[in-house]
Tab-separated table of C-alpha atoms and ligand atoms in Angstrom:
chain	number	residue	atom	x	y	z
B	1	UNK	CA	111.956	133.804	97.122
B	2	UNK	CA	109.955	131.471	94.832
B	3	UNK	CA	111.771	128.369	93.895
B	4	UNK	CA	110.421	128.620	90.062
B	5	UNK	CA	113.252	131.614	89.990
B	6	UNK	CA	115.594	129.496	87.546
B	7	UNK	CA	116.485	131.702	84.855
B	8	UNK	CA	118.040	129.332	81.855
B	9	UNK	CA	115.327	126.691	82.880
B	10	UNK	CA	112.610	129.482	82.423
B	11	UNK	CA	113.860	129.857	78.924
B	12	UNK	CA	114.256	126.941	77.508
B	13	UNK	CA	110.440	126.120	78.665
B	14	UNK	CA	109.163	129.348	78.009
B	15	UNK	CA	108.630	131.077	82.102
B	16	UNK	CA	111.132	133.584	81.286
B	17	UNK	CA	110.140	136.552	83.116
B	18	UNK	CA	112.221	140.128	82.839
B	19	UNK	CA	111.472	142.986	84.962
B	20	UNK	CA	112.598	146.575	83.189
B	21	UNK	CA	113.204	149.141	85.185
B	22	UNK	CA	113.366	151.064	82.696
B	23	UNK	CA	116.995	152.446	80.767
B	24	UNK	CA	117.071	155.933	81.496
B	25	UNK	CA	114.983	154.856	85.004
B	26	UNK	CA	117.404	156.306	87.657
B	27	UNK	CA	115.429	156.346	90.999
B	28	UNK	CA	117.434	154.606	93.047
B	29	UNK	CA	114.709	153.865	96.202
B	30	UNK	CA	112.103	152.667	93.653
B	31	UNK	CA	115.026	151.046	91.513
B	32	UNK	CA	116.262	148.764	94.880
B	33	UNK	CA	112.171	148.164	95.666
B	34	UNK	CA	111.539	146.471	92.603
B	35	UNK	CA	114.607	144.217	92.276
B	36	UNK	CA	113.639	142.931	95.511
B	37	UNK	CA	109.614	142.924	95.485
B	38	UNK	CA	109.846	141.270	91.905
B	39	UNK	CA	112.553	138.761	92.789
B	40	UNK	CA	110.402	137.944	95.974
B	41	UNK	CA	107.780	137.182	93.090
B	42	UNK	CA	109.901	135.030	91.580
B	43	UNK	CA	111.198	136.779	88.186
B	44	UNK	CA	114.071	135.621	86.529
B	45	UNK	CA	115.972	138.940	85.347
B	46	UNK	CA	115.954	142.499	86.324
B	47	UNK	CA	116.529	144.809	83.104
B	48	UNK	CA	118.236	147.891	84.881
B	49	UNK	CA	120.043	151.095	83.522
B	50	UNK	CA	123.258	150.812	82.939
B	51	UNK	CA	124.905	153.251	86.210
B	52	UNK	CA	126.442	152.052	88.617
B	53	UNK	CA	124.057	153.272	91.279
B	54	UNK	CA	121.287	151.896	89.339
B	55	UNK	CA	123.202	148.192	89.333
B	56	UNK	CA	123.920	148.937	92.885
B	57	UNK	CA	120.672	150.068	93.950
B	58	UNK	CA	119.223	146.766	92.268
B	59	UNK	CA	121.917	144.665	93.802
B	60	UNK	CA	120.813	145.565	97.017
B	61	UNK	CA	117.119	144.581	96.256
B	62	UNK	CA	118.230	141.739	95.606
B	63	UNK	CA	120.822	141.062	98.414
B	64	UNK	CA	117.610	140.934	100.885
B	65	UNK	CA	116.400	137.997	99.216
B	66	UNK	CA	117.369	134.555	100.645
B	67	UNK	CA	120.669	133.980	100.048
B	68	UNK	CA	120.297	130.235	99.787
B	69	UNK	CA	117.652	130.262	96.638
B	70	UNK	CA	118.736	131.109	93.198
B	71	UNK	CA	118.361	135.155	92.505
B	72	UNK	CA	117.346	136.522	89.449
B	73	UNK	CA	119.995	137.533	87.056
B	74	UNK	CA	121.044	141.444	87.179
B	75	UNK	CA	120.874	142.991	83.293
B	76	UNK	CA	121.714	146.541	82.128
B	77	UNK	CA	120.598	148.029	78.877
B	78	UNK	CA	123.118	149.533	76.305
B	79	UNK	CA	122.468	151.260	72.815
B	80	UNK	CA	124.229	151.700	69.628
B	81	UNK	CA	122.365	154.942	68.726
B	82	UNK	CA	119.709	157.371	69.550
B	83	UNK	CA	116.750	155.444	71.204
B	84	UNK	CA	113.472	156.605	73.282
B	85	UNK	CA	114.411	154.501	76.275
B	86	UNK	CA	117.537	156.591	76.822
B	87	UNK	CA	116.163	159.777	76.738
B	88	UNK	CA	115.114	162.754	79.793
B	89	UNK	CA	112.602	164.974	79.443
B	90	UNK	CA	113.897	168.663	80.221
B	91	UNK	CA	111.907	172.076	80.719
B	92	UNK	CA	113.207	175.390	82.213
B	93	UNK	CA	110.287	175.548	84.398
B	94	UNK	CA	110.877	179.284	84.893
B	95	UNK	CA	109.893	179.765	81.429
B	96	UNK	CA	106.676	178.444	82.480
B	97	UNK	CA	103.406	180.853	82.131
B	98	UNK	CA	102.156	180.636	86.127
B	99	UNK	CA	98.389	180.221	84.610
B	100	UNK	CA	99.744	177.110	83.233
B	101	UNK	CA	97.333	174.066	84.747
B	102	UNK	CA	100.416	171.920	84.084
B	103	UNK	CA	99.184	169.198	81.206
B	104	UNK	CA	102.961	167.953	81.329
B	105	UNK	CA	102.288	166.932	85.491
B	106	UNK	CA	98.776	165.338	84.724
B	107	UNK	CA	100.331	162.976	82.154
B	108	UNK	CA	103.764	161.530	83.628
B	109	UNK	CA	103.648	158.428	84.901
B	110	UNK	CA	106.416	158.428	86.732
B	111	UNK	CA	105.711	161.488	88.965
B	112	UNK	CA	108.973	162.970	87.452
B	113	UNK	CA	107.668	166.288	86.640
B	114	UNK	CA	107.679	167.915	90.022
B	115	UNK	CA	105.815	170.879	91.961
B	116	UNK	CA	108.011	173.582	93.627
B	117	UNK	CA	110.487	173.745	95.428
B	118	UNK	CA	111.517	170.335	94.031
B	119	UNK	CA	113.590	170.532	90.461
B	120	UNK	CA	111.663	174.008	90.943
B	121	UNK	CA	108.871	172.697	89.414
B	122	UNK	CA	110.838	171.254	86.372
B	123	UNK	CA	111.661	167.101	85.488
B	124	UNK	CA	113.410	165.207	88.103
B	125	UNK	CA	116.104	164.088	86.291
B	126	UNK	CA	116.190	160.260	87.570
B	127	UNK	CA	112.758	159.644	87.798
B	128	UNK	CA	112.146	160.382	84.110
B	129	UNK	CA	112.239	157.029	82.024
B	130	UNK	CA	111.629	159.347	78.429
B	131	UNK	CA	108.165	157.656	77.687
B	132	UNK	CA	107.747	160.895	75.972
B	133	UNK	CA	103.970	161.200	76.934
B	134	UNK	CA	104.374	164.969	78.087
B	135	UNK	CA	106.032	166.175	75.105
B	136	UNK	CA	103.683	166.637	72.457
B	137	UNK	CA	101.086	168.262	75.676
B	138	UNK	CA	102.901	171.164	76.228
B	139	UNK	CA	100.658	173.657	74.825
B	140	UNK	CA	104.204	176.325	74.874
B	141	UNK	CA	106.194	173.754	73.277
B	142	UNK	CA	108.696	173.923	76.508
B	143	UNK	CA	109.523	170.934	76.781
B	144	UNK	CA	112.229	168.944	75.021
B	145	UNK	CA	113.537	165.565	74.658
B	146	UNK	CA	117.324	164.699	75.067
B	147	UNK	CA	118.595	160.889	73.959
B	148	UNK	CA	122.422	159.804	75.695
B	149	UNK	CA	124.048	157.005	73.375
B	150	UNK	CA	126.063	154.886	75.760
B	151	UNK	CA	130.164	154.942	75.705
B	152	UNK	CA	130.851	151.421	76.471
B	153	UNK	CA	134.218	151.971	76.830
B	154	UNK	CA	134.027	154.075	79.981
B	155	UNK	CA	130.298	152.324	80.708
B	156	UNK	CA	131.279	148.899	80.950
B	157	UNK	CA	134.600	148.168	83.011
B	158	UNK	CA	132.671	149.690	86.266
B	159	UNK	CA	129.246	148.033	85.437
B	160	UNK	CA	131.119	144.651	85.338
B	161	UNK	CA	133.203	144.845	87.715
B	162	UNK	CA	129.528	145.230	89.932
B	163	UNK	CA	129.325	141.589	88.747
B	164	UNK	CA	126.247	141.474	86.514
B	165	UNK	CA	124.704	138.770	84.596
B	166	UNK	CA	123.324	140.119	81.304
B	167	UNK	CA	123.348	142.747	78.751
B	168	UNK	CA	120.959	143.896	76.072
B	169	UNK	CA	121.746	145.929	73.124
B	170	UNK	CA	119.023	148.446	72.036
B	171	UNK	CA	119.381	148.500	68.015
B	172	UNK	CA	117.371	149.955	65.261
B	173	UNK	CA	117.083	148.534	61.502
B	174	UNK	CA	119.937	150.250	59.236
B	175	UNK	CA	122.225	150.377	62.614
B	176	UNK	CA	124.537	147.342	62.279
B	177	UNK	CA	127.586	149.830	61.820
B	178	UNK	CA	126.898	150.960	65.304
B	179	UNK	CA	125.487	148.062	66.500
B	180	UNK	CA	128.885	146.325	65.430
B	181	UNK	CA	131.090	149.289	67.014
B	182	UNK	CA	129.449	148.516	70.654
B	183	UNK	CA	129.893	144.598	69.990
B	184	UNK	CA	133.455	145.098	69.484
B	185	UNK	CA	133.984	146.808	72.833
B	186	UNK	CA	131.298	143.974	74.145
B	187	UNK	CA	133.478	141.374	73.073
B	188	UNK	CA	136.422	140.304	75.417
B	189	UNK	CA	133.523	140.319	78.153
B	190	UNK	CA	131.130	137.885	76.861
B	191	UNK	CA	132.670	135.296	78.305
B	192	UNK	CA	131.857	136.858	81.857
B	193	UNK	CA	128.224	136.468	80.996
B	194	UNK	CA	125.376	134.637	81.321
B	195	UNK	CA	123.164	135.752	78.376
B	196	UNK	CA	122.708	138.367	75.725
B	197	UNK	CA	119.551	139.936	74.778
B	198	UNK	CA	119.140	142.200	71.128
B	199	UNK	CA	115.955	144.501	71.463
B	200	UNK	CA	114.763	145.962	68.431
B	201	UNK	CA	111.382	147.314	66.893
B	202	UNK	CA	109.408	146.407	64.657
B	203	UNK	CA	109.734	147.811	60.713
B	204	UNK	CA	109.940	146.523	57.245
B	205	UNK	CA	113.251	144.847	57.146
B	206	UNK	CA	113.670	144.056	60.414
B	207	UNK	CA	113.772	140.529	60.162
B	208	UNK	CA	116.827	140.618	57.868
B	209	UNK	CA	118.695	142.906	59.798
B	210	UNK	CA	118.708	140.716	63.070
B	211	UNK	CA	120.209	137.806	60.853
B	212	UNK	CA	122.592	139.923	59.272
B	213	UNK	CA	123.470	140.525	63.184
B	214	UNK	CA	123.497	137.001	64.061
B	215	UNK	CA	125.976	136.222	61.399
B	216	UNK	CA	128.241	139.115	62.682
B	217	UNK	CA	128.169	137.790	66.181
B	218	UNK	CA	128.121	134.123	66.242
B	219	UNK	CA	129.070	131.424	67.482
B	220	UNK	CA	128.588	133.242	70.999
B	221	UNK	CA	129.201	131.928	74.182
B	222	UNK	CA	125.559	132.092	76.288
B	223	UNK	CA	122.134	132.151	75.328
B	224	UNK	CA	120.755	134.634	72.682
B	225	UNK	CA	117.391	136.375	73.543
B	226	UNK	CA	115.502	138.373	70.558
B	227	UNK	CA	113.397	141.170	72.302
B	228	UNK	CA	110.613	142.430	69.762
B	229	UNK	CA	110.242	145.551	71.370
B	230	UNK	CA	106.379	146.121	70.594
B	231	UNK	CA	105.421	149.608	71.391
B	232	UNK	CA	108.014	150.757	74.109
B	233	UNK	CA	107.093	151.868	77.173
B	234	UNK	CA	103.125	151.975	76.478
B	235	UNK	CA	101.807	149.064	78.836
B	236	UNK	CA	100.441	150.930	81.523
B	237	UNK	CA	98.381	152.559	78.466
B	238	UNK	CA	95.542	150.168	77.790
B	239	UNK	CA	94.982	146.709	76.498
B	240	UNK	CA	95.681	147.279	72.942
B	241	UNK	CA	99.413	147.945	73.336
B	242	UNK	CA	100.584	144.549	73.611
B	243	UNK	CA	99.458	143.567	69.804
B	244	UNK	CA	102.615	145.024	67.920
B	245	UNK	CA	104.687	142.829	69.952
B	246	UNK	CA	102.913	140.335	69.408
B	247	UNK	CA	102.958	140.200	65.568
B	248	UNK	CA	106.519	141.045	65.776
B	249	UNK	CA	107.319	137.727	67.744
B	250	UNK	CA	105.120	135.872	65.479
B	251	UNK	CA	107.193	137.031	62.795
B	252	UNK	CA	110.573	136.348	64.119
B	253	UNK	CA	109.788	132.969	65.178
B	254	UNK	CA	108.917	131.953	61.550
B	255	UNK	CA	111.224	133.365	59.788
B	256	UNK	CA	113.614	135.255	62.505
B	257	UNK	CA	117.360	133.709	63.615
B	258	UNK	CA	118.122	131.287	66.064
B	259	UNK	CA	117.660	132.361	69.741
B	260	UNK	CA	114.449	132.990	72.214
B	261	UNK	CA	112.091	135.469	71.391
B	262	UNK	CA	111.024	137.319	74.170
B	263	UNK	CA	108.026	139.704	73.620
B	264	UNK	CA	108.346	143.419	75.360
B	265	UNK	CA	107.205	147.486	74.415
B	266	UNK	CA	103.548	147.211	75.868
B	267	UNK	CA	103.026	144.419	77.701
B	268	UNK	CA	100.696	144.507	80.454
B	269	UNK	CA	97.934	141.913	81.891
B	270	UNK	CA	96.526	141.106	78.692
B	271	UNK	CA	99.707	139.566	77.318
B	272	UNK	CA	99.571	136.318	78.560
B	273	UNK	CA	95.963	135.527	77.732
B	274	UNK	CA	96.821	137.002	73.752
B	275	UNK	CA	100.065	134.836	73.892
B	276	UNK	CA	97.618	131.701	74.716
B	277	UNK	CA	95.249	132.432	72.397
B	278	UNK	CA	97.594	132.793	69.807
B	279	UNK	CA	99.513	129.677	70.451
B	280	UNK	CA	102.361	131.509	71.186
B	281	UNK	CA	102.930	129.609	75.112
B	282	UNK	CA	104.828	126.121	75.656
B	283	UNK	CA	102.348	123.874	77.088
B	284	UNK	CA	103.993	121.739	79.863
B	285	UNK	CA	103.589	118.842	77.859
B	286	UNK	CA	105.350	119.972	74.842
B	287	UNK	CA	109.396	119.372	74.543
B	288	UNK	CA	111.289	122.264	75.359
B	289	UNK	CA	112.068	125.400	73.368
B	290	UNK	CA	114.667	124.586	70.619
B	291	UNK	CA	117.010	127.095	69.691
B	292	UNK	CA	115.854	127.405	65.917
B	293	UNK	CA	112.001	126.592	64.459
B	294	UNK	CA	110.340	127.197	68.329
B	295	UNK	CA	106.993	128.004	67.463
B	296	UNK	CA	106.439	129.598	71.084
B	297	UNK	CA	108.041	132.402	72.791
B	298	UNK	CA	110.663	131.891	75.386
B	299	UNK	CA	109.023	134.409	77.971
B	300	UNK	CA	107.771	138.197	78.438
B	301	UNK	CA	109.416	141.344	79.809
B	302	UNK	CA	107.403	144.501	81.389
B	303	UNK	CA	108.221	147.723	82.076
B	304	UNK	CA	105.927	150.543	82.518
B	305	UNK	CA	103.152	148.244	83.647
B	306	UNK	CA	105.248	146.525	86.289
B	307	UNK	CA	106.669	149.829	87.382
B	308	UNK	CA	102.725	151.078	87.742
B	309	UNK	CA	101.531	147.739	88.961
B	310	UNK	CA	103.361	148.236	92.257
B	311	UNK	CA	103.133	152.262	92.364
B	312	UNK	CA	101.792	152.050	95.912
B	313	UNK	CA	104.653	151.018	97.184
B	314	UNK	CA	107.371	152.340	95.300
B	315	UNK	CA	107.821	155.458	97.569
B	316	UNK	CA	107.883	153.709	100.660
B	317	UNK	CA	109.719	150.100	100.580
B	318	UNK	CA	113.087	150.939	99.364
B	319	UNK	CA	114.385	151.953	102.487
B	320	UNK	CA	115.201	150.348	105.801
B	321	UNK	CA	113.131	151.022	108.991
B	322	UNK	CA	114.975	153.624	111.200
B	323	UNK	CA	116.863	152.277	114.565
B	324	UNK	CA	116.867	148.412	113.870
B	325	UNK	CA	119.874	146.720	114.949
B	326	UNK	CA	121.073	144.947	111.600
B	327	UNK	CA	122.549	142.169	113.939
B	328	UNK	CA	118.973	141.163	115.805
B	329	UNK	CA	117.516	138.382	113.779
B	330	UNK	CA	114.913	138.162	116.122
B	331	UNK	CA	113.104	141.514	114.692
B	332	UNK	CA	111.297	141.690	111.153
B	333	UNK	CA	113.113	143.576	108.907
B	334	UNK	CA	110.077	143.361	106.479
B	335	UNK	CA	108.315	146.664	106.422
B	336	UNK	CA	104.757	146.860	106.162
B	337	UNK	CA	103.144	146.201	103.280
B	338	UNK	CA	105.826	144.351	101.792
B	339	UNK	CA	103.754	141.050	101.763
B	340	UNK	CA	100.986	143.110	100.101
B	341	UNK	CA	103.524	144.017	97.579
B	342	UNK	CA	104.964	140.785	97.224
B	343	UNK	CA	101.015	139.352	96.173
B	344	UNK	CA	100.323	141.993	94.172
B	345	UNK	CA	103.833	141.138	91.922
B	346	UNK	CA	103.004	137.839	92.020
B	347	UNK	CA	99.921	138.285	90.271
B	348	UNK	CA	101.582	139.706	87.225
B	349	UNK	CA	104.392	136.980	88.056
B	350	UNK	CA	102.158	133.631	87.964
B	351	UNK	CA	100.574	133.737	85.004
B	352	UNK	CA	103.006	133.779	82.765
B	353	UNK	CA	105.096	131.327	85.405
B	354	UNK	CA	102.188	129.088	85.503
B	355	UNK	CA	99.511	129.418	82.414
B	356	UNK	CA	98.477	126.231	82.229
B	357	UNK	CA	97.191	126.495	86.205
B	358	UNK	CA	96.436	129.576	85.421
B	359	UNK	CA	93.814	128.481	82.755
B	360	UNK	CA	92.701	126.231	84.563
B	361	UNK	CA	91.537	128.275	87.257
B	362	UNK	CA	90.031	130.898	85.290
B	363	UNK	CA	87.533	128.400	84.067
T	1	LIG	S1	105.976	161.963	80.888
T	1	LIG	FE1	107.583	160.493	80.406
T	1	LIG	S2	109.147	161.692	79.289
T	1	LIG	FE2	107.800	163.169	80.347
T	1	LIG	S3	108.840	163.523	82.327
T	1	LIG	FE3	107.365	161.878	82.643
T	1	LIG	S4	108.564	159.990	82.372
T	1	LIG	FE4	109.743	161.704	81.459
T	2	LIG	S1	102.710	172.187	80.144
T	2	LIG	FE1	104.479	173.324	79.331
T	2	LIG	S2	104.222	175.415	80.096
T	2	LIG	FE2	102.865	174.104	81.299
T	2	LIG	S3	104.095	173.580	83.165
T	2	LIG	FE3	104.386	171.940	81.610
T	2	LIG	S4	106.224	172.563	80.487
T	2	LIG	FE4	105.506	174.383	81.565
């Protein structure tokens, strides 16, 4: 694994890198591919579902990294309400006209919506991430949308017992009631954890309501990450979906609360470069990011994009080759195309790890 994987060092000089898998993202062989072709790129946090076959599946990506190099830290996503990242997409496909040329299949992005025999024909369940893309395609209005709010209470005790790092609270403005009701249950485990992360959109008021949350949760007891949550799940899209994050960050870190801002919600290649021209990135000369008054941006998260950056390989890494004896170091347990996999992260990795070199090669 890369040796820039250093997670509170990444923040405090603005590296940090989160992987999403994606909330609702359940697909456990692409799940356990990522957490380990992304930490073999040198991330420092992998953003998982909260399940405890999701945090297993992702624990054992990560488990095939080298044991004697720091690993990224292991987050799962929570919300206090209804929210598009936990949501499926469900159809009865045999409600379906046959003459249908199946808009729904065309658009998905995640290869959830299947073809007979499989879900016959309908959304697999764990492969849908609720993007939300095929709904409004459906020309017989079929298909419908169905949120889950978390119950920490029966969520957490098995999640942390799996011995994660991190956890991030999906809020909306006007939800502090519920937002408070999940802290309280939150609570007695902070002290078990490394960081907290608060994801929220953008929206008139928004700024307020994340310091009216601050005051209701501090002093805490690990680092604080703000995530402006841009346009969710749209940076696989185009270019253009990384701006609202961008003016949402800008925003917090003039007037927002103390803690890193960490843009997210369409990020894609373009981010980096827009951060950089906007003078959002640390340059290595510059002191490190304070807590309060930072004018740059403690790192970047990706979802969608990541997920579709390393489609190629999703189907095919997450499992180990047949008939290897898992005693005989002498045999490569790498799979093929895992290197390929590996360079290909990186690219999406490096830039944001290393801008400055980064720059400086691009001229
Ligand atoms: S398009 Fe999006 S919401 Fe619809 S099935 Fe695919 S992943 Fe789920
Ligand atoms: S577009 Fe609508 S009718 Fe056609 S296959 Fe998809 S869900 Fe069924």
């Amino acid at each position: 694994m890369s040796k820039l994987c250093n997670p509170l060092q990444s923040l405090r000089s603005g590296h940090w890198f989160k992987l999403i898998c994606g909330a609702s993202y359940q697909y456990l062989p692409a799940v356990q591919t990522l957490a380990w072709v992304y930490g073999l790129a040198g991330v420092d946090c992998i953003d998982v579902a909260a399940d405890p076959a999701v945090v297993t599946a992702a624990r054992q990506g990560l488990d095939r990294l080298d044991p004697a190099l720091a690993r990224p830290w292991l987050m799962v996503s929570l919300n206090d309400g209804e929210d598009p990242h936990f949501r499926k997409a469900q159809f009865d496909p045999a409600t379906c006209p046959p003459d249908c040329p199946r808009p729904c299949a065309q658009i998905c992005p995640a290869l959830a919506i299947a073809l007979p025999p499989q879900a016959n024909g309908g959304v697999v369940a764990d492969r849908c991430y609720g993007c939300g893309r095929c709904l409004p395609l459906c020309p017989h209005d079929r298909i419908q949308g169905h949120s889950t709010v978390c119950q920490p209470q029966e969520l957490l005790p098995p999640i942390l017992a799996l011995g994660i790092d991190a956890v991030e609270i999906h809020t909306q403005i006007d939800r502090r009631a519920g937002f408070l009701d999940l802290w309280q249950v939150l609570l007695p485990h902070l002290s078990s954890l490394k960081l907290v992360a608060i994801s929220c959109p953008a929206g008139t008021g928004a700024v307020d309501y994340l310091w009216s949350l601050y005051r209701a949760i501090t002093p805490l007891p690990c680092p604080l990450i703000w995530q402006a949550d841009g346009r969710p799940m749209s940076g696989d899209i185009g270019a253009g979906t990384t701006h609202a994050t961008l003016t949402f960050a800008q925003a917090l870190l003039a007037q927002g609360p103390p803690g890193y801002v960490q843009v997210a919600g369409g990020t894609n290649a373009y981010t980096v470069p827009k951060l950089g021209q906007l003078g959002l990135l640390r340059s290595p000369e510059s002191p490190l990011l304070p807590l309060q008054g930072s004018p740059w941006v403690a790192g970047a998260a990706y979802g969608s994009y990541a997920r579709r950056w390393l489609a190629p390989w999703l189907e095919t890494l997450g499992t180990e080759p047949d008939g290897l004896d898992p005693a005989d170091s002498s045999v490569s347990r790498d799979p093929p195309g895992l290197m390929d996999a590996v360079a290909r992260a990186k690219t999406l990795v490096l830039p944001l790890k290393q801008p400055h070199l980064h720059r400086r090669l691009s001229l």
